Amino acid sequence: MATTEQDKVVIFDTTLRDGEQALRASLSKREKLQIAHAIARLGVDVMEVGFPVSSPGDFDAVQTIAKEVKGPTICGLARAVDKDIIACGEALAPAEKRRIHTFIATSPIHLEHKLQKTLEQATDMAVKAITLAKTYTDDVEFSCEDAGRTPVADLAYVIERAIDAGATTINIPDTVGYTEPTEFAEIIRGIRELTPNIDKAVISVHCHNDLGLAVANSVAAVQAGARQIECTVNGIGERAGNCALEEVAMILRTRAERFGVTTNIKSEEIFRTSKLVSQLCNMPVQQNKAIVGANAFAHSSGIHQDGILKAQNTYEIMKPEHIGMQSNELNMTSRSGRHVIQHRMTEMGYDKNDYDLNDIYDAFLKLADKKGQVHDYDLEAIVFNQLLEEESDYYQLASLQGLSSNLPVNTATVGIRTGGEDVKYKSETGNGPIEASYKAMRHITGVELNIIDFKLGSKGEGADAIGQVDIIAEFMGRNFHGTGLATDIIHAGVKAYIHVLNLIRRAQQVEDIKEKHQGV
């Protein structure tokens, strides 16, 4: 039987908007583009990728994604203000399919304390914004901010006028995560009953997780008639986060007989996309998280293990392969050829366009010479290194020598090539070789970074695992996230610092271009 519009739930991903704005350090344009391509491959219908009016960098990133990412409808967020709508329309102009998402608060508490307007005044602003947005695209979404604490009759009043103005999707956000599933479903049913023209729009929901109910509220809304869910990969977002995309996708797939709806999500892309978002956003996934946590398919109980061996469905309601998690692993050494590496990358869910095989293989051979055996997580670390480093990077590490001891003073010598010029060297001392390295790099580059956070971890298992250093550094009032991966933790720490330096350099170039454009 063919799927009808009523059978399908639209998946609206807002990882790069609601998710990204909650990070301690903003993503770079390149990182946003990498995530956007991955989420497009995941099969989402709509991708909200930023708030164009908020900064030149966000405008540039939205515009770049609109140009380069194909498949999903590309969406931008705008307040019910002319300048926001105009910025959104201009940034989204290159997209094959585009949507403007505008919003205004409707709850009594927001109207009184935030907007200091009546419901009628706020509704007039919404109508004006939707009308302007329609001059840029026919696909306009309108959100009643804090709908979860807005009387249903008030929602129906605003929604009816919004649809008359041209809104094609009406979003009902539980902005502060206040409602519970039965209550939220009643709100959706009430809107359907009280809004005479609701059949002309798709009802969407956007649930926050303050009480741990974002996913439950979203699926309850689907049962009540909503046909779009707004969500993020790994559930990242403001405060306690958003509805987790991977959870609603697998709920609707695993319990299809109960919900009677489908999505376009390619579930085998879930695990890889989750890891990419976690890595680039510097937000580790908790081990016991549903669907994508490290323990999601682990069984410790002897009774459970015995059951799994006899029949997998005794204790597993879905298979790891359903989300793209591979259980088999090859023994890769320096004797493994290119075809083995390419095969393994394919098995892990990577498309050949996601990486440069020659670069990956060269890095693989160097790592294999150091470690002997190379694992899947090592290959992924090599891929992430490719994502983090570019040949055109202004700052490049040429050499590093660090000496560590139990003495009060340790030393490091660093060589950095700046803008293609000759390598500059500097030796410094510090409490440890990483502090000494950072002092040397400050002297060479003249860039003063305030290191807010420094975390050391690993990619994989064992003493020979690749070390990972993540830092949050403040520069001129803005936070930047740098990542370094290397078999040596001092080397990883230095690479993280250089990553931040290059992010700052690119951010300054974007600001300069925008200022010149505005000055013309």
Coordinates of C-alpha atoms in Angstrom, one line a residue:
M1 CA 0.0 0.0 0.0
A2 CA 1.4 3.5 -0.9
T3 CA 2.2 5.8 2.0
T4 CA -0.1 8.8 2.2
E5 CA 0.7 12.2 3.7
Q6 CA -1.3 11.2 6.8
D7 CA 1.0 8.1 7.3
K8 CA 4.2 10.0 7.1
V9 CA 5.9 12.0 9.9
V10 CA 8.2 14.8 8.7
I11 CA 11.5 14.8 10.6
F12 CA 12.7 18.4 11.1
D13 CA 16.3 18.4 12.3
T14 CA 17.5 21.5 14.3
T15 CA 20.9 20.2 15.4
L16 CA 22.6 23.1 13.7
R17 CA 20.3 25.7 15.2
D18 CA 18.8 24.8 18.5
G19 CA 21.5 22.2 19.2
E20 CA 24.4 24.4 18.2
Q21 CA 23.4 27.5 20.1
A22 CA 23.7 25.5 23.4
L23 CA 27.4 24.6 22.8
R24 CA 30.1 26.2 24.9
A25 CA 31.9 27.1 21.7
S26 CA 30.3 27.7 18.3
L27 CA 31.0 25.4 15.4
S28 CA 33.0 26.6 12.5
K29 CA 31.4 26.9 9.0
R30 CA 33.4 23.8 7.9
E31 CA 32.2 21.8 10.9
K32 CA 28.6 22.9 10.3
L33 CA 28.9 21.9 6.6
Q34 CA 30.2 18.4 7.6
I35 CA 27.4 17.9 10.0
A36 CA 24.8 19.2 7.5
H37 CA 26.0 16.7 4.9
A38 CA 25.8 13.8 7.4
I39 CA 22.3 14.8 8.5
A40 CA 21.2 15.0 4.9
R41 CA 22.4 11.5 4.3
L42 CA 20.4 10.4 7.4
G43 CA 17.3 11.3 5.4
V44 CA 15.7 14.2 7.3
D45 CA 13.0 16.1 5.5
V46 CA 13.8 19.6 6.8
M47 CA 17.1 20.9 8.2
E48 CA 17.1 24.0 10.3
V49 CA 20.7 25.3 10.0
G50 CA 20.9 28.6 11.8
F51 CA 19.7 32.0 12.8
P52 CA 21.1 34.2 9.9
V53 CA 20.5 37.6 11.5
S54 CA 22.4 36.6 14.7
S55 CA 25.9 37.1 13.3
P56 CA 27.9 37.4 10.0
G57 CA 29.3 33.9 10.7
D58 CA 25.9 32.4 11.1
F59 CA 24.6 34.1 7.9
D60 CA 27.6 32.8 6.0
A61 CA 27.2 29.3 7.3
V62 CA 23.5 29.2 6.4
Q63 CA 24.2 30.5 2.9
T64 CA 27.0 28.0 2.3
I65 CA 24.8 25.1 3.5
A66 CA 21.9 26.4 1.3
K67 CA 24.3 26.3 -1.7
E68 CA 26.0 23.0 -1.1
V69 CA 23.6 20.6 0.7
K70 CA 21.0 18.8 -1.5
G71 CA 18.1 16.8 -0.5
P72 CA 16.4 18.2 2.6
T73 CA 14.5 21.5 2.7
I74 CA 17.0 24.0 4.2
C75 CA 15.4 26.2 6.9
G76 CA 16.5 29.3 8.8
L77 CA 15.0 30.8 12.0
A78 CA 13.7 34.4 12.3
R79 CA 11.9 36.3 14.9
A80 CA 8.7 38.1 13.8
V81 CA 10.9 41.1 12.8
D82 CA 11.5 42.5 9.3
K83 CA 15.3 42.4 9.5
D84 CA 15.3 38.8 10.7
I85 CA 13.0 37.7 7.8
I86 CA 15.0 39.6 5.2
A87 CA 18.3 38.1 6.5
C88 CA 16.8 34.6 6.4
G89 CA 15.4 35.1 2.9
E90 CA 18.8 36.3 1.6
A91 CA 20.8 33.5 3.3
L92 CA 18.4 30.8 2.1
A93 CA 18.2 32.1 -1.5
P94 CA 20.6 29.5 -3.1
A95 CA 18.8 26.5 -1.6
E96 CA 16.9 24.2 -4.0
K97 CA 14.1 23.9 -1.3
R98 CA 13.9 26.5 1.4
R99 CA 11.8 27.3 4.4
I100 CA 11.6 30.4 6.7
H101 CA 10.7 29.6 10.3
T102 CA 9.4 32.6 12.2
F103 CA 8.1 32.7 15.8
I104 CA 6.6 34.8 18.5
A105 CA 5.7 34.1 22.1
T106 CA 2.0 33.5 22.9
S107 CA 1.9 32.5 26.6
P108 CA 0.6 35.0 29.2
I109 CA 3.9 34.9 31.1
H110 CA 5.9 35.7 27.9
L111 CA 3.5 38.3 26.6
E112 CA 3.5 40.1 29.9
H113 CA 7.1 39.9 31.0
K114 CA 9.1 39.5 27.8
L115 CA 7.2 41.1 25.0
Q116 CA 5.0 43.5 27.0
K117 CA 2.3 43.1 24.4
T118 CA -1.2 41.8 24.2
L119 CA -2.0 38.5 22.3
E120 CA -3.7 40.6 19.6
Q121 CA -0.5 42.7 19.1
A122 CA 1.7 39.6 19.0
T123 CA -0.6 38.0 16.5
D124 CA -0.5 41.1 14.3
M125 CA 3.3 40.9 14.3
A126 CA 3.2 37.2 13.4
V127 CA 0.9 37.9 10.4
K128 CA 3.1 40.7 9.2
A129 CA 6.2 38.4 9.5
I130 CA 4.5 35.5 7.7
T131 CA 3.4 37.9 4.9
L132 CA 6.9 39.1 4.4
A133 CA 8.4 35.6 4.5
K134 CA 6.0 34.5 1.8
T135 CA 7.7 37.0 -0.6
Y136 CA 10.9 34.8 -0.3
T137 CA 9.3 31.3 -0.2
D138 CA 6.0 29.5 -0.2
D139 CA 7.2 27.3 2.6
V140 CA 6.7 29.2 5.8
E141 CA 6.6 27.7 9.3
F142 CA 5.2 29.6 12.3
S143 CA 5.8 28.8 15.9
C144 CA 3.8 29.8 19.0
E145 CA 6.7 30.1 21.5
D146 CA 5.9 28.6 24.9
A147 CA 2.8 27.0 23.5
G148 CA 2.9 24.5 26.3
R149 CA 1.9 27.2 28.7
T150 CA -0.6 29.0 26.4
P151 CA -4.4 28.4 26.7
V152 CA -5.6 26.3 23.8
A153 CA -8.2 28.9 22.8
D154 CA -5.4 31.5 22.5
L155 CA -3.4 29.1 20.4
A156 CA -6.3 28.5 18.1
Y157 CA -6.8 32.3 17.7
V158 CA -3.2 32.9 16.7
I159 CA -2.9 29.8 14.5
E160 CA -6.0 30.6 12.5
R161 CA -4.7 34.0 11.6
A162 CA -1.2 32.6 10.9
I163 CA -2.6 30.0 8.4
D164 CA -4.7 32.7 6.7
A165 CA -1.5 34.8 6.3
G166 CA 0.1 31.8 4.5
A167 CA 1.9 29.6 7.1
T168 CA 2.0 26.0 5.8
T169 CA 3.4 24.5 9.0
I170 CA 2.3 25.4 12.5
N171 CA 4.8 24.4 15.3
I172 CA 3.7 23.8 18.8
P173 CA 6.8 24.1 21.1
D174 CA 7.0 22.9 24.6
T175 CA 9.6 25.6 25.0
V176 CA 10.5 25.0 28.7
G177 CA 9.8 21.3 28.8
Y178 CA 6.8 21.8 31.2
T179 CA 4.1 19.5 29.9
E180 CA 3.6 15.7 30.2
P181 CA 2.5 13.4 27.4
T182 CA -1.2 13.2 28.2
E183 CA -1.4 16.9 28.6
F184 CA 0.6 17.7 25.5
A185 CA -1.6 15.3 23.4
E186 CA -4.7 17.1 24.7
I187 CA -3.2 20.4 23.5
I188 CA -2.7 19.0 20.0
R189 CA -6.2 17.6 19.9
G190 CA -7.6 20.9 21.2
I191 CA -5.9 22.8 18.4
R192 CA -7.3 20.4 15.8
E193 CA -10.8 20.9 17.2
L194 CA -10.8 24.7 17.7
T195 CA -8.9 25.9 14.6
P196 CA -11.2 25.9 11.6
N197 CA -8.5 26.0 9.0
I198 CA -6.0 23.7 10.6
D199 CA -6.4 21.2 7.7
K200 CA -4.5 23.7 5.5
A201 CA -1.3 23.3 7.6
V202 CA 1.0 20.5 9.0
I203 CA 1.0 20.4 12.8
S204 CA 4.6 20.3 14.2
V205 CA 6.0 19.8 17.7
H206 CA 9.2 21.0 19.3
C207 CA 9.7 19.5 22.7
H208 CA 12.4 20.3 25.3
N209 CA 13.7 17.8 27.8
D210 CA 13.7 19.7 31.1
L211 CA 11.6 17.0 32.8
G212 CA 13.0 14.2 30.6
L213 CA 9.8 14.0 28.5
A214 CA 10.8 15.4 25.2
V215 CA 10.6 12.1 23.3
A216 CA 7.5 10.9 25.1
N217 CA 5.7 14.2 24.4
S218 CA 6.7 14.1 20.7
V219 CA 5.3 10.6 20.1
A220 CA 2.2 11.4 22.1
A221 CA 1.7 14.4 19.8
V222 CA 2.0 12.1 16.8
Q223 CA -0.8 9.9 18.2
A224 CA -2.9 13.0 18.6
G225 CA -2.4 14.1 15.0
A226 CA 0.9 16.0 14.7
R227 CA 2.8 15.1 11.6
Q228 CA 6.2 16.9 12.1
I229 CA 8.7 16.3 14.9
E230 CA 11.5 18.8 15.5
C231 CA 14.5 17.1 17.0
T232 CA 18.3 17.0 17.2
V233 CA 21.0 14.3 16.9
N234 CA 21.8 13.0 20.4
G235 CA 19.1 15.3 21.8
I236 CA 21.5 18.2 22.1
G237 CA 20.0 21.6 22.7
E238 CA 19.1 24.3 25.2
R239 CA 19.3 23.4 28.9
A240 CA 18.5 19.6 29.2
G241 CA 18.3 19.3 25.4
N242 CA 15.7 18.5 22.7
C243 CA 13.8 15.5 21.5
A244 CA 16.4 13.0 20.3
L245 CA 16.1 12.3 16.6
E246 CA 17.5 8.8 16.9
E247 CA 15.0 7.9 19.6
V248 CA 11.9 9.0 17.8
A249 CA 13.0 7.5 14.6
M250 CA 13.6 4.1 16.1
I251 CA 10.4 4.3 18.2
L252 CA 8.3 4.9 15.1
R253 CA 10.2 2.1 13.2
T254 CA 10.3 -0.5 16.0
R255 CA 6.7 0.1 17.0
A256 CA 5.3 0.7 13.5
E257 CA 2.3 -1.5 14.2
R258 CA 1.2 0.7 17.0
F259 CA 1.8 4.2 15.5
G260 CA 0.9 3.4 11.9
V261 CA 3.3 6.0 10.5
T262 CA 6.6 6.1 8.7
T263 CA 9.6 8.5 8.3
N264 CA 12.3 8.9 5.6
I265 CA 15.1 8.3 8.1
K266 CA 17.8 5.9 6.9
S267 CA 18.4 4.2 10.3
E268 CA 21.7 2.6 9.3
E269 CA 23.2 6.2 9.2
I270 CA 22.2 6.9 12.8
F271 CA 25.3 5.6 14.6
R272 CA 27.8 7.3 12.4
T273 CA 26.0 10.6 12.4
S274 CA 25.7 10.4 16.2
K275 CA 29.5 10.0 16.6
L276 CA 30.2 12.8 14.2
V277 CA 27.9 15.2 16.0
S278 CA 29.4 14.1 19.4
Q279 CA 32.9 14.6 18.2
L280 CA 32.5 18.0 16.5
C281 CA 30.2 19.5 19.1
N282 CA 32.5 18.3 22.0
M283 CA 29.4 16.6 23.7
P284 CA 30.1 13.0 24.7
V285 CA 27.2 10.6 24.5
Q286 CA 26.4 9.0 27.9
Q287 CA 27.1 5.3 27.9
N288 CA 23.6 4.3 28.8
K289 CA 21.9 6.6 26.3
A290 CA 19.1 4.9 24.3
I291 CA 19.9 3.8 20.8
V292 CA 23.5 5.2 20.4
G293 CA 25.0 4.8 23.9
A294 CA 28.0 2.4 24.3
N295 CA 25.9 0.1 26.5
A296 CA 22.7 0.3 24.3
F297 CA 23.4 -3.3 22.9
A298 CA 25.6 -4.6 25.8
H299 CA 24.5 -7.5 28.0
S300 CA 26.1 -8.1 31.4
S301 CA 23.6 -10.4 33.1
G302 CA 24.3 -14.1 32.6
I303 CA 20.6 -14.8 32.1
H304 CA 20.4 -12.1 29.4
Q305 CA 23.6 -13.4 27.7
D306 CA 22.3 -16.9 27.6
G307 CA 19.0 -15.7 26.1
I308 CA 20.7 -13.6 23.4
L309 CA 22.8 -16.6 22.4
K310 CA 19.7 -18.7 22.0
A311 CA 17.6 -16.1 20.2
Q312 CA 18.6 -12.5 19.7
N313 CA 15.1 -11.1 20.2
T314 CA 14.8 -12.5 23.7
Y315 CA 16.5 -9.4 25.1
E316 CA 17.0 -7.1 22.0
I317 CA 14.1 -5.3 20.4
M318 CA 16.3 -4.1 17.5
K319 CA 19.6 -5.1 16.1
P320 CA 22.8 -3.0 16.2
E321 CA 22.9 -3.2 12.4
H322 CA 19.7 -1.3 12.2
I323 CA 21.4 1.8 13.3
G324 CA 24.7 1.1 11.4
M325 CA 26.7 -0.3 14.3
Q326 CA 29.0 -3.0 13.1
S327 CA 30.0 -5.9 15.3
N328 CA 32.7 -7.5 13.1
E329 CA 36.2 -6.1 12.9
L330 CA 39.2 -6.9 10.6
N331 CA 42.7 -7.2 11.8
M332 CA 44.4 -4.3 9.9
T333 CA 48.2 -3.9 9.8
S334 CA 50.7 -2.2 7.6
R335 CA 50.3 -5.1 5.2
S336 CA 46.6 -4.3 4.6
G337 CA 46.0 -2.8 1.1
R338 CA 44.0 0.2 0.1
H339 CA 41.0 -2.0 -0.8
V340 CA 40.9 -3.3 2.7
I341 CA 40.8 0.2 4.2
Q342 CA 38.1 1.3 1.7
H343 CA 36.0 -1.8 2.5
R344 CA 36.3 -1.1 6.2
M345 CA 35.3 2.5 5.7
T346 CA 32.3 1.4 3.8
E347 CA 31.4 -1.1 6.5
M348 CA 31.5 1.7 9.1
G349 CA 29.0 3.7 7.0
Y350 CA 31.4 6.1 5.2
D351 CA 30.7 7.1 1.6
K352 CA 33.8 7.3 -0.6
N353 CA 33.1 11.0 -1.0
D354 CA 33.5 11.5 2.8
Y355 CA 37.2 11.1 2.7
D356 CA 40.3 11.0 0.5
L357 CA 41.5 7.4 0.3
N358 CA 45.1 8.3 -0.5
D359 CA 45.4 10.6 2.5
I360 CA 43.6 8.1 4.7
Y361 CA 45.9 5.3 3.6
D362 CA 49.1 7.3 4.0
A363 CA 48.0 8.2 7.6
F364 CA 47.0 4.5 8.2
L365 CA 50.4 3.2 7.2
K366 CA 52.1 5.7 9.6
L367 CA 49.9 4.7 12.4
A368 CA 50.3 1.0 11.7
D369 CA 54.0 1.4 11.8
K370 CA 53.6 2.9 15.3
K371 CA 50.9 0.7 16.7
G372 CA 51.2 -2.6 14.8
Q373 CA 47.4 -3.3 14.7
V374 CA 45.0 -0.6 13.7
H375 CA 41.3 -0.8 14.8
D376 CA 38.1 0.7 13.4
Y377 CA 38.2 3.5 16.0
D378 CA 41.8 4.4 14.8
L379 CA 40.5 4.7 11.2
E380 CA 37.7 7.0 12.5
A381 CA 40.3 9.1 14.3
I382 CA 42.2 9.5 11.0
V383 CA 39.0 10.6 9.3
F384 CA 38.4 13.2 12.1
N385 CA 41.9 14.4 11.7
Q386 CA 41.1 15.1 8.0
L387 CA 38.0 17.0 9.1
L388 CA 40.0 19.1 11.5
E389 CA 43.0 19.9 9.4
E390 CA 43.3 21.6 6.0
E391 CA 46.3 22.1 3.7
S392 CA 45.3 25.8 3.6
D393 CA 45.5 26.2 7.4
Y394 CA 47.3 29.5 8.2
Y395 CA 49.0 27.9 11.3
Q396 CA 50.7 24.5 10.8
L397 CA 52.7 22.5 13.2
A398 CA 56.2 21.8 11.8
S399 CA 57.9 20.2 14.8
L400 CA 57.4 19.4 18.4
Q401 CA 59.7 18.2 21.1
G402 CA 58.5 18.0 24.7
L403 CA 60.3 16.7 27.8
S404 CA 58.3 15.6 30.8
S405 CA 59.7 14.8 34.2
N406 CA 58.8 14.9 37.9
L407 CA 60.8 18.0 38.4
P408 CA 59.1 21.4 38.9
V409 CA 60.1 22.7 35.4
N410 CA 59.5 20.9 32.1
T411 CA 60.4 22.1 28.6
A412 CA 59.1 22.1 25.1
T413 CA 60.3 23.4 21.7
V414 CA 57.7 24.1 19.0
G415 CA 58.1 24.9 15.4
I416 CA 55.2 26.6 13.6
R417 CA 54.8 27.7 10.0
T418 CA 52.7 30.8 9.7
G419 CA 51.0 31.7 6.5
G420 CA 53.4 29.6 4.4
E421 CA 56.5 31.5 5.7
D422 CA 59.6 29.9 7.1
V423 CA 59.2 27.9 10.3
K424 CA 59.5 29.8 13.6
Y425 CA 60.9 28.0 16.6
K426 CA 60.5 28.7 20.3
S427 CA 61.5 26.9 23.5
E428 CA 59.7 27.5 26.7
T429 CA 59.3 26.0 30.2
G430 CA 56.3 25.2 32.2
N431 CA 54.7 23.0 34.9
G432 CA 54.4 20.4 32.2
P433 CA 55.3 20.0 28.5
I434 CA 51.8 21.0 27.4
E435 CA 51.9 24.3 29.3
A436 CA 55.4 24.9 28.0
S437 CA 54.2 24.2 24.4
Y438 CA 51.3 26.6 24.8
K439 CA 53.6 29.4 26.0
A440 CA 55.9 28.8 23.0
M441 CA 53.0 29.0 20.6
R442 CA 51.7 32.2 22.2
H443 CA 55.2 33.7 21.7
I444 CA 55.4 32.6 18.0
T445 CA 51.8 33.7 17.0
G446 CA 51.3 36.7 19.2
V447 CA 47.7 35.3 19.9
E448 CA 46.7 35.3 23.6
L449 CA 44.2 32.5 24.3
N450 CA 42.5 32.0 27.7
I451 CA 42.2 28.2 28.1
I452 CA 38.8 27.7 29.9
D453 CA 38.7 23.9 29.7
F454 CA 41.1 21.2 28.9
K455 CA 40.0 17.5 28.6
L456 CA 42.1 14.5 27.8
G457 CA 40.5 11.3 26.5
S458 CA 41.1 8.6 23.9
K459 CA 39.7 7.2 20.7
G460 CA 39.4 3.5 21.4
E461 CA 40.8 1.2 24.1
G462 CA 44.1 0.2 25.6
A463 CA 47.4 1.9 26.3
D464 CA 48.1 2.3 22.6
A465 CA 44.8 4.1 21.9
I466 CA 44.9 7.4 20.1
G467 CA 44.9 10.3 22.5
Q468 CA 42.3 13.1 22.1
V469 CA 42.5 16.5 23.6
D470 CA 39.6 19.0 23.6
I471 CA 40.1 22.5 24.7
I472 CA 37.7 25.5 25.1
A473 CA 39.6 28.7 24.6
E474 CA 38.3 32.3 24.9
F475 CA 39.5 35.0 22.5
M476 CA 38.1 38.5 22.5
G477 CA 34.9 37.5 24.3
R478 CA 34.2 34.4 22.1
N479 CA 34.7 30.8 22.9
F480 CA 36.4 28.4 20.4
H481 CA 36.5 24.6 20.6
G482 CA 39.7 22.9 19.4
T483 CA 40.4 19.1 19.1
G484 CA 43.7 17.3 18.7
L485 CA 44.2 13.6 17.9
A486 CA 47.6 11.9 18.1
T487 CA 49.3 8.8 19.5
D488 CA 51.1 11.2 21.9
I489 CA 49.0 13.3 24.3
I490 CA 51.4 16.2 24.2
H491 CA 51.2 16.2 20.4
A492 CA 47.4 16.0 20.7
G493 CA 47.3 19.0 23.0
V494 CA 49.4 21.1 20.7
K495 CA 47.2 20.1 17.7
A496 CA 44.1 21.2 19.7
Y497 CA 45.7 24.6 20.3
I498 CA 46.6 25.0 16.6
H499 CA 43.0 24.0 15.7
V500 CA 41.7 26.9 17.8
L501 CA 44.2 29.4 16.2
N502 CA 43.0 28.4 12.7
L503 CA 39.3 28.7 13.7
I504 CA 40.0 32.2 15.0
R505 CA 41.8 33.1 11.8
R506 CA 38.8 31.9 9.7
A507 CA 36.3 33.7 11.9
Q508 CA 38.2 37.0 11.5
Q509 CA 38.2 36.5 7.7
V510 CA 34.4 36.1 7.7
E511 CA 34.0 39.2 9.8
D512 CA 36.3 41.2 7.5
I513 CA 34.4 40.1 4.4
K514 CA 31.0 41.0 5.9
E515 CA 32.2 44.4 7.0
K516 CA 33.5 45.2 3.5
H517 CA 30.2 44.0 2.0
Q518 CA 28.2 46.1 4.4
G519 CA 30.4 49.1 3.6
V520 CA 29.8 49.0 -0.1

